[in-house]
Tab-separated table of C-alpha atoms in Angstrom:
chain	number	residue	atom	x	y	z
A	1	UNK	CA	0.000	0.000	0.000
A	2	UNK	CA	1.281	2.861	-0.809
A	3	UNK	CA	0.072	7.087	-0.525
A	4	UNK	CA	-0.274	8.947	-3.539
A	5	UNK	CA	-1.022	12.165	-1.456
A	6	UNK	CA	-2.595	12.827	1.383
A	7	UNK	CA	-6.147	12.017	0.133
A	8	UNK	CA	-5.961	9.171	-1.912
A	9	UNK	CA	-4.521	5.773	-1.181
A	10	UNK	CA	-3.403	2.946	-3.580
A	11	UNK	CA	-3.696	-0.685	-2.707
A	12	UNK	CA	-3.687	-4.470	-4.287
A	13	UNK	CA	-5.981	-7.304	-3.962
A	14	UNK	CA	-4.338	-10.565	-3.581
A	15	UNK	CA	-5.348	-10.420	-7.475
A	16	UNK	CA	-3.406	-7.979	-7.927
A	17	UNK	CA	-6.331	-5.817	-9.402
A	18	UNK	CA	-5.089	-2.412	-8.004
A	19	UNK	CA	-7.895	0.375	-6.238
A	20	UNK	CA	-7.120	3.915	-5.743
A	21	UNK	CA	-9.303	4.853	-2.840
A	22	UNK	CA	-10.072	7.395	-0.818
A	23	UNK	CA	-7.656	8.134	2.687
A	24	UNK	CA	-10.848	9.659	4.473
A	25	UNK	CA	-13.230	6.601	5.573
A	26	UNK	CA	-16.694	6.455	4.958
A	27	UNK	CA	-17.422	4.588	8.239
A	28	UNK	CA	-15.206	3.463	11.002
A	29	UNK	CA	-16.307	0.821	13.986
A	30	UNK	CA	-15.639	-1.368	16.317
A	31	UNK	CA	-13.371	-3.533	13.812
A	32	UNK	CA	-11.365	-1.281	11.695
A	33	UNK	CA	-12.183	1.256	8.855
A	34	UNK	CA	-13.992	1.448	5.046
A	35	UNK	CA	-12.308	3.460	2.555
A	36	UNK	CA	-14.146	3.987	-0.921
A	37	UNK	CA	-12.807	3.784	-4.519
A	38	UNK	CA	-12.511	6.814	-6.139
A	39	UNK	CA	-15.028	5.998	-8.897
A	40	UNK	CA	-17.464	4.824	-6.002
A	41	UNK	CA	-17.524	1.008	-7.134
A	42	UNK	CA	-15.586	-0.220	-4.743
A	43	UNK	CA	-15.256	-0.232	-1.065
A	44	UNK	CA	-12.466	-1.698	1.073
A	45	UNK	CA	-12.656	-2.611	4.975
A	46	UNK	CA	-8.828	-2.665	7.031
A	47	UNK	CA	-9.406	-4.388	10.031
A	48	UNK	CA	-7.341	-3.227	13.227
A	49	UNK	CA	-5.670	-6.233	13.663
A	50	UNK	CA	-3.227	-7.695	11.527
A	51	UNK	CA	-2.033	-10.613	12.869
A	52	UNK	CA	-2.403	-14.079	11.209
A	53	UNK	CA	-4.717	-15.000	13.262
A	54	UNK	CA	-6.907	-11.933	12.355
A	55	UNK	CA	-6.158	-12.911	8.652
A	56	UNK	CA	-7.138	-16.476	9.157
A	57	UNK	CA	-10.852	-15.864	11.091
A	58	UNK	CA	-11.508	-13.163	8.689
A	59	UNK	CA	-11.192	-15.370	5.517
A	60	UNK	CA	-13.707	-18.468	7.479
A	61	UNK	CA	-15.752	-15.942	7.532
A	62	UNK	CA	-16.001	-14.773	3.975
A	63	UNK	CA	-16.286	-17.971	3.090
A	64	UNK	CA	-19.036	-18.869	5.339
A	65	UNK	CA	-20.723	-14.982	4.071
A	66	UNK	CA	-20.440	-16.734	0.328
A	67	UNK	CA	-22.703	-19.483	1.098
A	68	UNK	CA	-25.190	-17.534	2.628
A	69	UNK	CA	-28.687	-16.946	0.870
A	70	UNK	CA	-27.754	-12.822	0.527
A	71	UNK	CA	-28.480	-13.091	-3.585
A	72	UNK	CA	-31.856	-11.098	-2.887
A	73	UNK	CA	-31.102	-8.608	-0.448
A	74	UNK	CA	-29.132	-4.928	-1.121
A	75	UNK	CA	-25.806	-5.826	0.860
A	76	UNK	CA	-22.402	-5.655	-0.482
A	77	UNK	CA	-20.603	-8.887	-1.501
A	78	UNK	CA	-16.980	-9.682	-0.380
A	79	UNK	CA	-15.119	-9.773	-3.928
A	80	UNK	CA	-11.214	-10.186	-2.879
A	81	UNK	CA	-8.712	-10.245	0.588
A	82	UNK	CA	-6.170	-7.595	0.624
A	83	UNK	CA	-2.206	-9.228	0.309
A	84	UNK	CA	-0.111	-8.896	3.773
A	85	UNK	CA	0.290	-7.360	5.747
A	86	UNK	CA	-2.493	-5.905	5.485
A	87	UNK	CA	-6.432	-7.474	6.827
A	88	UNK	CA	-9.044	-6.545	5.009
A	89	UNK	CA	-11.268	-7.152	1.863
A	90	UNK	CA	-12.645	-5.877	-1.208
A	91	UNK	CA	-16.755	-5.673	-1.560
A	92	UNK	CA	-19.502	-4.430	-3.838
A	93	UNK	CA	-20.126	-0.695	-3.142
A	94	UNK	CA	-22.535	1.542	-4.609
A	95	UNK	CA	-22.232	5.367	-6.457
A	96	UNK	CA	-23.475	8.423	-4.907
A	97	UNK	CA	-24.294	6.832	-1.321
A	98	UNK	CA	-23.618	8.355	2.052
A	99	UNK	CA	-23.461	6.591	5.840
A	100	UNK	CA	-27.080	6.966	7.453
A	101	UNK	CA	-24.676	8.574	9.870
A	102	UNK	CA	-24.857	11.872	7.802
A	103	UNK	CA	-28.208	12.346	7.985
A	104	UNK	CA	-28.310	12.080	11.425
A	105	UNK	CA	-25.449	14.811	12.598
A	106	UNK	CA	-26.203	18.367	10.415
A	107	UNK	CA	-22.910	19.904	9.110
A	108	UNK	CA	-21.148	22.447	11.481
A	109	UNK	CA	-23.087	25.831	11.144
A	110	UNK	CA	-25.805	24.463	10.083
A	111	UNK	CA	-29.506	25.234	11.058
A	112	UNK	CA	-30.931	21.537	12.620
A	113	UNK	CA	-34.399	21.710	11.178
A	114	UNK	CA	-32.976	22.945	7.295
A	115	UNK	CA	-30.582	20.208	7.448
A	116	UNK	CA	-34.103	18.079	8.220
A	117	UNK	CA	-35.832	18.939	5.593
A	118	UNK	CA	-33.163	18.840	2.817
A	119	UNK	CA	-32.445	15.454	3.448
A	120	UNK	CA	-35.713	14.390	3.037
A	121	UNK	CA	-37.548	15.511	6.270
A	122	UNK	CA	-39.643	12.704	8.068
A	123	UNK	CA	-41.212	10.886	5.076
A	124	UNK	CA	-38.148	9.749	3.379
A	125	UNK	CA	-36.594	9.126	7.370
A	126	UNK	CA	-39.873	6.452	7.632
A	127	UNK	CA	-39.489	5.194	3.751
A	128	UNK	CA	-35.252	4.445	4.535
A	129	UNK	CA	-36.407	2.870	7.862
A	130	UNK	CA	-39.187	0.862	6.530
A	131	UNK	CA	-36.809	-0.418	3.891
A	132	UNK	CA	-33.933	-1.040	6.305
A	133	UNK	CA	-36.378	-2.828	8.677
A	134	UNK	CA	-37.189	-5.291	5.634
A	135	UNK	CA	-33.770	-6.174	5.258
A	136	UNK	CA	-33.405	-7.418	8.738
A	137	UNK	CA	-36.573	-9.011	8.914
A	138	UNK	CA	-35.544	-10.931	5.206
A	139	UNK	CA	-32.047	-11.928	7.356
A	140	UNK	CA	-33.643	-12.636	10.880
A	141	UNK	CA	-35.736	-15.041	8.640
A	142	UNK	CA	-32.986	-17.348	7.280
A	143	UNK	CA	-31.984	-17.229	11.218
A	144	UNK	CA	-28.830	-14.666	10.238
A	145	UNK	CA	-27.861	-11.450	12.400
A	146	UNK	CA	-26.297	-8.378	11.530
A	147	UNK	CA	-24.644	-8.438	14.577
A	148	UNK	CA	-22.487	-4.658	13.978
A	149	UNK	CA	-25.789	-2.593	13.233
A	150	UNK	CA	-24.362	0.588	13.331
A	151	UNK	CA	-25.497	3.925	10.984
A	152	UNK	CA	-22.076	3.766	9.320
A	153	UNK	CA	-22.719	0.325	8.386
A	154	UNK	CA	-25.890	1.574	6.661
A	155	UNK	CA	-25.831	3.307	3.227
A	156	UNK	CA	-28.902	5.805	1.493
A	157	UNK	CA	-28.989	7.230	-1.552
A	158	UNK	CA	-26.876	10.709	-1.496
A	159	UNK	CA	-30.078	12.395	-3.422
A	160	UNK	CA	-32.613	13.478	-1.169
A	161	UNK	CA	-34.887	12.018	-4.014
A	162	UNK	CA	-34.588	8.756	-3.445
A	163	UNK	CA	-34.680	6.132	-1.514
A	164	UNK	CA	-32.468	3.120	-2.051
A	165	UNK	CA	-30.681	1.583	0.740
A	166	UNK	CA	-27.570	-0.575	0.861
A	167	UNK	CA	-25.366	-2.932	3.905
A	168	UNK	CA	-21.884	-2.764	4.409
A	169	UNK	CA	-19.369	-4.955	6.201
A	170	UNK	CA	-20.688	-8.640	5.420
A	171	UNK	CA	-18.114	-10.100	7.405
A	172	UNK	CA	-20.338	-9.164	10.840
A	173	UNK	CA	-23.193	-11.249	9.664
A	174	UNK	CA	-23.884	-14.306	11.844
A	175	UNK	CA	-25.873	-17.206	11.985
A	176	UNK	CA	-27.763	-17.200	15.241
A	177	UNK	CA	-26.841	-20.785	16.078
A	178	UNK	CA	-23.432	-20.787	15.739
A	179	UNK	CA	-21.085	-19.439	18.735
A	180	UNK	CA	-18.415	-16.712	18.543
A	181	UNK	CA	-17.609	-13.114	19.562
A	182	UNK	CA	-19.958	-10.109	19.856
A	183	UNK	CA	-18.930	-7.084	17.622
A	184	UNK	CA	-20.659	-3.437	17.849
A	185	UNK	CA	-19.802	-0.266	17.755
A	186	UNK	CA	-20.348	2.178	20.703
A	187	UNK	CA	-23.472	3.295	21.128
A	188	UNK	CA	-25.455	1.014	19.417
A	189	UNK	CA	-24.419	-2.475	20.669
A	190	UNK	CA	-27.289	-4.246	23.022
A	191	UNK	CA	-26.838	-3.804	26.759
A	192	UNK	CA	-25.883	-7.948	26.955
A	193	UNK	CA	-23.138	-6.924	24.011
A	194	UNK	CA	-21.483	-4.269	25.941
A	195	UNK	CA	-21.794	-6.119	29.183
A	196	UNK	CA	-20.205	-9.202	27.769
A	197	UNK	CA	-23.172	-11.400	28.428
A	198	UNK	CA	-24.755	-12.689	25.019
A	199	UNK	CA	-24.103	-13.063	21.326
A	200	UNK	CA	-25.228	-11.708	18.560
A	201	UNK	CA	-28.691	-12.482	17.757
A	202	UNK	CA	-32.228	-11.193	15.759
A	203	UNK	CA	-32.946	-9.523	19.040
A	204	UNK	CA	-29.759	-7.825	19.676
A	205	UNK	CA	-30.034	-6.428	16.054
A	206	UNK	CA	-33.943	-5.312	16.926
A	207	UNK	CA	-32.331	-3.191	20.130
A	208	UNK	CA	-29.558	-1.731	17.305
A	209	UNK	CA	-32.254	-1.115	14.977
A	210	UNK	CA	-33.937	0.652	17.605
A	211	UNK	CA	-31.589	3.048	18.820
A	212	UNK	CA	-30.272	4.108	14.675
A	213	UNK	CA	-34.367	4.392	14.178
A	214	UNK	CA	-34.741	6.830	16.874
A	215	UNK	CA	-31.672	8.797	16.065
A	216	UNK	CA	-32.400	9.279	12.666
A	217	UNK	CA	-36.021	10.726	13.386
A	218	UNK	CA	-35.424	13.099	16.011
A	219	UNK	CA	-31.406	13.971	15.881
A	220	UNK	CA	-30.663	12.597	19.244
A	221	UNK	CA	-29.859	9.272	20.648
A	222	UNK	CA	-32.092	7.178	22.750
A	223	UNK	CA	-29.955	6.857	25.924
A	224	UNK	CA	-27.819	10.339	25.315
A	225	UNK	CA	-30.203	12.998	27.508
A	226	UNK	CA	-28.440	15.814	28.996
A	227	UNK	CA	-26.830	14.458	31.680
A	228	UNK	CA	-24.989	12.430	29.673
A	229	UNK	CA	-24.139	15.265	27.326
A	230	UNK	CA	-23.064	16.875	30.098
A	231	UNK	CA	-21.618	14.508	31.801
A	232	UNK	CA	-18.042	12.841	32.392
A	233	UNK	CA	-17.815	10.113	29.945
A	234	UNK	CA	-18.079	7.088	32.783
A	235	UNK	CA	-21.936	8.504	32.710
A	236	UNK	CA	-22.201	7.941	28.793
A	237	UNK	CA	-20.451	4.632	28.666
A	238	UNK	CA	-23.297	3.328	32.079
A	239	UNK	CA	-26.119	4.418	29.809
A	240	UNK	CA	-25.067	2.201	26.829
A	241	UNK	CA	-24.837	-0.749	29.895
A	242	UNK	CA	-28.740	0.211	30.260
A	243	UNK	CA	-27.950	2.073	33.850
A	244	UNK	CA	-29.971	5.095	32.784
A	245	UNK	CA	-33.741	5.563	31.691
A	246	UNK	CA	-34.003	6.303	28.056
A	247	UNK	CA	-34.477	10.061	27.465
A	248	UNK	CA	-38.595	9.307	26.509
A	249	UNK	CA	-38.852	7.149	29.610
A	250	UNK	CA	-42.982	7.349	30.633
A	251	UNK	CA	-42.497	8.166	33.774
A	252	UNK	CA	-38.340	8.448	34.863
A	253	UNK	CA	-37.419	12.247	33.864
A	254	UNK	CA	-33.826	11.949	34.911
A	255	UNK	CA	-32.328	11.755	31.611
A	256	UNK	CA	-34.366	13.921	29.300
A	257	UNK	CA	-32.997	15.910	26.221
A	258	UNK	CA	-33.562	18.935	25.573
A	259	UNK	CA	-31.322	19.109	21.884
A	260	UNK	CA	-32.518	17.459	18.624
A	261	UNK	CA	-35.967	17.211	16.919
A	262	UNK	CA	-39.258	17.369	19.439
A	263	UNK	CA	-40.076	13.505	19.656
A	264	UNK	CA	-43.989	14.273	19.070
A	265	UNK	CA	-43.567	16.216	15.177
A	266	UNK	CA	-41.611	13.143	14.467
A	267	UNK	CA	-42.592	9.983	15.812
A	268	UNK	CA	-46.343	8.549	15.923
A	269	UNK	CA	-47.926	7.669	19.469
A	270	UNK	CA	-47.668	3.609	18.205
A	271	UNK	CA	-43.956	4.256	17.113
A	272	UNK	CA	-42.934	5.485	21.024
A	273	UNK	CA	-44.821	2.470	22.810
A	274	UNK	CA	-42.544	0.297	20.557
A	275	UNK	CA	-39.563	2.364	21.135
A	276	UNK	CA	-40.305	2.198	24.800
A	277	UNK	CA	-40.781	-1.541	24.506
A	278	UNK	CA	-37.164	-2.106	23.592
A	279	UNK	CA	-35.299	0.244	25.806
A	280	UNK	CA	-37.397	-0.244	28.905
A	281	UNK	CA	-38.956	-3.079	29.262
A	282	UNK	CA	-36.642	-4.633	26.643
A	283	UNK	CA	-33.317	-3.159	28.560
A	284	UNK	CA	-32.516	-6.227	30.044
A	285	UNK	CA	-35.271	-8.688	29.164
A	286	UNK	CA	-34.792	-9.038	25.292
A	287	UNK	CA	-37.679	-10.716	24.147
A	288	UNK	CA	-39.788	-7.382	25.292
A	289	UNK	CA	-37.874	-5.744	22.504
A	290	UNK	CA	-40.078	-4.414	19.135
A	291	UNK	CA	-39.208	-6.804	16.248
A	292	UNK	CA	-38.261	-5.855	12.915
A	293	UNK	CA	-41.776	-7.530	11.067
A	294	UNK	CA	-43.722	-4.806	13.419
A	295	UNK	CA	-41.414	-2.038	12.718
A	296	UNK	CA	-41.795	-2.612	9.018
A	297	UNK	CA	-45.974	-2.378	9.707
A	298	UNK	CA	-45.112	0.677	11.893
A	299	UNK	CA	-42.675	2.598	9.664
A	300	UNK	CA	-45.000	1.781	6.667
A	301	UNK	CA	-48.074	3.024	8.536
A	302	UNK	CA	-46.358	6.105	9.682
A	303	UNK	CA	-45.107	6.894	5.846
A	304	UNK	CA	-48.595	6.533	4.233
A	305	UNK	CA	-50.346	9.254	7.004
A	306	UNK	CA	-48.214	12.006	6.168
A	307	UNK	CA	-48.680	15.731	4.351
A	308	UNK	CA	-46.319	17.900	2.814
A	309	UNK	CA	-46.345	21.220	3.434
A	310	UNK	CA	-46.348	23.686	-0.115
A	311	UNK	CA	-44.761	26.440	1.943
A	312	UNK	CA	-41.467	24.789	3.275
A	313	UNK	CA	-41.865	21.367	1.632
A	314	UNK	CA	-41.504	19.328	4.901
A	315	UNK	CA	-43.575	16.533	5.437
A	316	UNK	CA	-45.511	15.755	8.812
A	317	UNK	CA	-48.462	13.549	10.136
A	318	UNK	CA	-52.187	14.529	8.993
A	319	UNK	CA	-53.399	14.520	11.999
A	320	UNK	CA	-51.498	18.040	12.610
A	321	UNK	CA	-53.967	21.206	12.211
A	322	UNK	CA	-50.884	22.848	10.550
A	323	UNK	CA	-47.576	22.276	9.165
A	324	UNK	CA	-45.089	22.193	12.623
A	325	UNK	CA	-42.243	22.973	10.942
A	326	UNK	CA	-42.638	26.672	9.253
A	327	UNK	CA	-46.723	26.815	11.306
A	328	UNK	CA	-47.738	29.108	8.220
A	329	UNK	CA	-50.176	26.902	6.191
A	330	UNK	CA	-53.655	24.960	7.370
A	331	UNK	CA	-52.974	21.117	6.741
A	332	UNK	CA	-54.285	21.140	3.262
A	333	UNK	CA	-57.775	19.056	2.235
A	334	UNK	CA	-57.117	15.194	2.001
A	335	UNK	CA	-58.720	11.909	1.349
A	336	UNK	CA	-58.204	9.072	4.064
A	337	UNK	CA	-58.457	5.423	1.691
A	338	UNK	CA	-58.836	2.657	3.656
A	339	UNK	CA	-56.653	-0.553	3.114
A	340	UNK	CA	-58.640	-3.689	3.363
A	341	UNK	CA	-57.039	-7.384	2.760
A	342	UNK	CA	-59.027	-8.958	0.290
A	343	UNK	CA	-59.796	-12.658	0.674
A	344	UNK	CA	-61.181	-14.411	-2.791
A	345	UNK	CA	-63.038	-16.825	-0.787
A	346	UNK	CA	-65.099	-13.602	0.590
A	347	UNK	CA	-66.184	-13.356	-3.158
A	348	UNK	CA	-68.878	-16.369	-2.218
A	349	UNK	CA	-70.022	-13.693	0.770
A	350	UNK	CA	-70.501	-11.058	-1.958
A	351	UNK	CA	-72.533	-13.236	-4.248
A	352	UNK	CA	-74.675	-13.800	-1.417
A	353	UNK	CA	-75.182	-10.064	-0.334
A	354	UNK	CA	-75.740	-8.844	-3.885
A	355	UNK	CA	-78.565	-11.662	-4.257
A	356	UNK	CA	-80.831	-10.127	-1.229
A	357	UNK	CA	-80.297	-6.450	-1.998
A	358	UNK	CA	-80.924	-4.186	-4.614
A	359	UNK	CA	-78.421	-1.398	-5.354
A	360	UNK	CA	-74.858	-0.921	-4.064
A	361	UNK	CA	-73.395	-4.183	-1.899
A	362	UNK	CA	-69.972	-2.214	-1.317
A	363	UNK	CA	-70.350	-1.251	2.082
A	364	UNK	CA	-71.575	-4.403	3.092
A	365	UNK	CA	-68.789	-6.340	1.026
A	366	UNK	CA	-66.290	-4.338	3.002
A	367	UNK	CA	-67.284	-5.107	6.404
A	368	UNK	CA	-66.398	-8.447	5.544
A	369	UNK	CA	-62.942	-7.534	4.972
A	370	UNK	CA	-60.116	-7.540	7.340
A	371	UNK	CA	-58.573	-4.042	7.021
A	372	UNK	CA	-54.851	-3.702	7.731
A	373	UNK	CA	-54.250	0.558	7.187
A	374	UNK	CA	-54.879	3.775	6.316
A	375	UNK	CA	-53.480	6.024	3.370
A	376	UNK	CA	-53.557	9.682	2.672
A	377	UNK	CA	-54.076	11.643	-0.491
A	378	UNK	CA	-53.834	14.875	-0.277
A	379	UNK	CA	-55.530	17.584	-2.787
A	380	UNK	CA	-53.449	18.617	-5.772
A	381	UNK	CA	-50.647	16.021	-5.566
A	382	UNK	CA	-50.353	12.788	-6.503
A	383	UNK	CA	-49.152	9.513	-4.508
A	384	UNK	CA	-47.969	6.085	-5.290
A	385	UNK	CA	-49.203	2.652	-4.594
A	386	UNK	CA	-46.983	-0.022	-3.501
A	387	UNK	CA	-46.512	-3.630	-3.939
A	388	UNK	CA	-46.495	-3.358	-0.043
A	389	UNK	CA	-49.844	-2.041	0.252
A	390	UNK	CA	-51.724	-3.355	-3.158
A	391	UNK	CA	-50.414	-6.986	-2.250
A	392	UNK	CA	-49.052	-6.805	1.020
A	393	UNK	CA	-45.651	-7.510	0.077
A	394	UNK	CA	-43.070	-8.210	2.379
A	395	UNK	CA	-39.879	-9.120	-0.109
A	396	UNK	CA	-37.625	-6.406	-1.208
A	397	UNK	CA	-39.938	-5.942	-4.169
A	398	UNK	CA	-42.242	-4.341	-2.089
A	399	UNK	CA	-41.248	-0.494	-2.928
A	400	UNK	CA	-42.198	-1.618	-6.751
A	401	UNK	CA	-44.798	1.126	-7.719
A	402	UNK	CA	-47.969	-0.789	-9.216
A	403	UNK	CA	-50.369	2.381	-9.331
A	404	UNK	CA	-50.493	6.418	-9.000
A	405	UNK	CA	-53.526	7.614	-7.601
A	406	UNK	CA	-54.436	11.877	-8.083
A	407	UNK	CA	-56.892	13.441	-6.002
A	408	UNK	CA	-57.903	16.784	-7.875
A	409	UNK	CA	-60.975	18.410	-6.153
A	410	UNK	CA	-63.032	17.211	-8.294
A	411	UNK	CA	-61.834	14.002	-8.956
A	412	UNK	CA	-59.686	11.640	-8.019
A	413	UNK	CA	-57.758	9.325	-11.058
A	414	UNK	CA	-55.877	5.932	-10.115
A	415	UNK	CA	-53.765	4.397	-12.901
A	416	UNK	CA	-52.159	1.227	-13.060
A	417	UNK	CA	-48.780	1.394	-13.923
A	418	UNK	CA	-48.515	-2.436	-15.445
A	419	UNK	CA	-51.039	-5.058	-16.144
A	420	UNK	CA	-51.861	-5.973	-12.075
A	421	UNK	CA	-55.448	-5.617	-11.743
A	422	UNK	CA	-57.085	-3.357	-8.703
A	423	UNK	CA	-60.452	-3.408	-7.270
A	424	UNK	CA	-61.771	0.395	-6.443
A	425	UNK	CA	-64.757	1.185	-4.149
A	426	UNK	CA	-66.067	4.111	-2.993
A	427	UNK	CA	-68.179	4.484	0.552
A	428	UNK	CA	-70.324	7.659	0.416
């Protein structure tokens, strides 16, 4: 390896296929440091260690990561080791991405709540989570954990516009059966991580997911209230044991915040009982902890009941009388649909009902459904449908769009975007 100039670094794979990369890293934790090509393609980790042994455990593990079922999923694949002396590999990376970590801390000088709302205010913070939260629960699935959930292990598009999400570091990933060592970075491991006393599993990855989740929506951590802030660092490192309330704790006040974004604009009265689930009751007794299936139903709920605001383009819940962010413009006129799960073997039901009664059936045929969320629409603007709401699809096909829908005042228009059929009512 060898330094070009102070920004850039050259290095070999065993190969010999040769990477100019980046010197600043894109993410650094409890293992080492990722450096980034500098046509974005590429990413390589160093691990702190370079002893043989190092070398040795870190190439099982590849080769265990290649036989996992990952084909599917958005996470980077291990491509090539580095040659000694250094320990490290070569993975998949992905162009114009940044560390969820930099849309969590706004750039010195910056105002908090701009820095909000140009990286894609609260919607896009629920759409990243929801799709994040899919990941996990694809992985807890075929019984594999993260195990080094950390936001600089998670990547988001660098254009506020969208919304694609990516994994890092494949070489934390463990199966839940097998023994071994914990790995996370400060801050975000599980209390029985930090403490020494468990492994990796799907629940210490739920706790993880938990703590990045609640960063990212209101700008402050869950356990960092300002006593800690304030405090000597023995304090901080006793609240990531679980020795301190978390800083929304129901009824403990001795660690509130009083930094960040207020909790309430951002995160939905369902959304805090789960937080609260995980880092109080859940603390110390994991299986209280929220899993990742009913943070993808919470995140998605939360994403489909929200506004945006034509005066400072933020987003925030409907239920709001006015926008909370600039507090100049009236929520604006909207149309609640109702999403109902549609069972063919109901069709036999409407059959019936349409035999004894004259007229419309469709409110009758609908109370025979079993319905599973709510959607906005508001006036003048135009929203997609998802595979995750038309056909309640958990894979990661589930963003696919499969409809627009327009609400005009007059009118509203739904088009199909491919051949899927949809069935439309209307309840007066």
């Amino acid at each position: 390896m060898n330094n070009d100039n102070e920004n850039f670094i050259d290095i070999e794979d065993e190969q010999g296929r040769r990477y100019h990369l980046l010197n600043k890293p894109i993410g650094v934790g409890g293992q080492g440091k990722v450096r980034i090509s500098d046509d974005g393609k590429f990413a390589v980790k160093f691990l702190i260690s370079n002893s043989p042994q190092a070398r040795s455990k870190l190439t099982t593990k590849l080769r265990k990561v290649k036989r996992l079922p990952l084909e599917d999923l958005p996470i980077a694949k291990p491509l090539s080791m580095l040659p000694r002396p250094n320990v490290g590999y070569v993975m998949d990376f992905f162009a114009d991405m940044i560390s969820l970590k930099k849309m969590m801390i706004p750039p010195k000088g910056s105002d908090v709540l701009e820095h909000y709302v140009a990286t894609g205010g609260l919607v896009r913070r629920l759409e990243i989570l929801g799709r994040f939260a899919r990941v996990f629960s694809q992985l807890h699935a075929r019984s594999i954990a993260f195990s080094d959930l950390s936001p600089n292990n998670l990547f988001v598009s660098e254009n506020a516009e969208y919304r694609e999400v990516r994994l890092i570091d494949v070489d934390n990933l463990f199966i839940t059966s097998q023994t071994g060592e914990a790995v996370y970075t400060p801050g975000y491991g599980a209390p029985e991580l930090v403490k020494n006393c468990g492994l990796p599993s799907t629940l210490t990855d739920a706790y993880s997911f938990a703590i990045l989740a609640f960063e990212l929506l209101t700008l402050n951590h869950a356990f960092k209230g300002d006593v800690v802030i304030n405090g000597e660092p023995e304090i901080e490192e006793g609240a990531y044991r679980g020795e301190l309330s978390w800083i929304e704790h129901p009824e403990v006040d001795v660690n509130r915040c009083s930094t960040g974004i207020p909790t309430e604009l951002v995160i939905s009265p369902k959304m805090l009982k789960a937080f609260d689930a995980t880092f109080n009751s859940g603390l110390n007794a994991a299986e209280h902890r929220t899993t990742m299936n009913k943070w993808v139903e919470l995140l998605d709920t939360a994403a489909d009941n929200t506004l945006y605001c034509n005066s400072c383009g933020s987003t925030y819940y409907r239920n709001a009388e006015k926008c909370p962010w600039c507090e100049e413009e009236s929520a604006p006129p909207f149309i609640l649909g109702y999403i109902f799960h549609y069972d063919p073997i109901l069709r036999t039901k409407f059959r019936e009902l349409r035999e004894e009664k004259d007229g419309d059936v469709n409110r009758d045929f609908l109370r025979t459904l079993n319905r599973i969320g709510t959607i906005c629409f508001q006036d003048n603007t135009s929203r997609s449908i998802e595979r995750r709401t038309a056909f309640l699809d958990t894979s990661m096909r589930s963003f696919e769009e499969v409809a627009t829908v327009e609400v005009k005042s007059d009118r509203v228009t739904i088009r199909p975007l491919d051949d899927e059929s949809l069935w439309v009512s209307r309840i007066d």
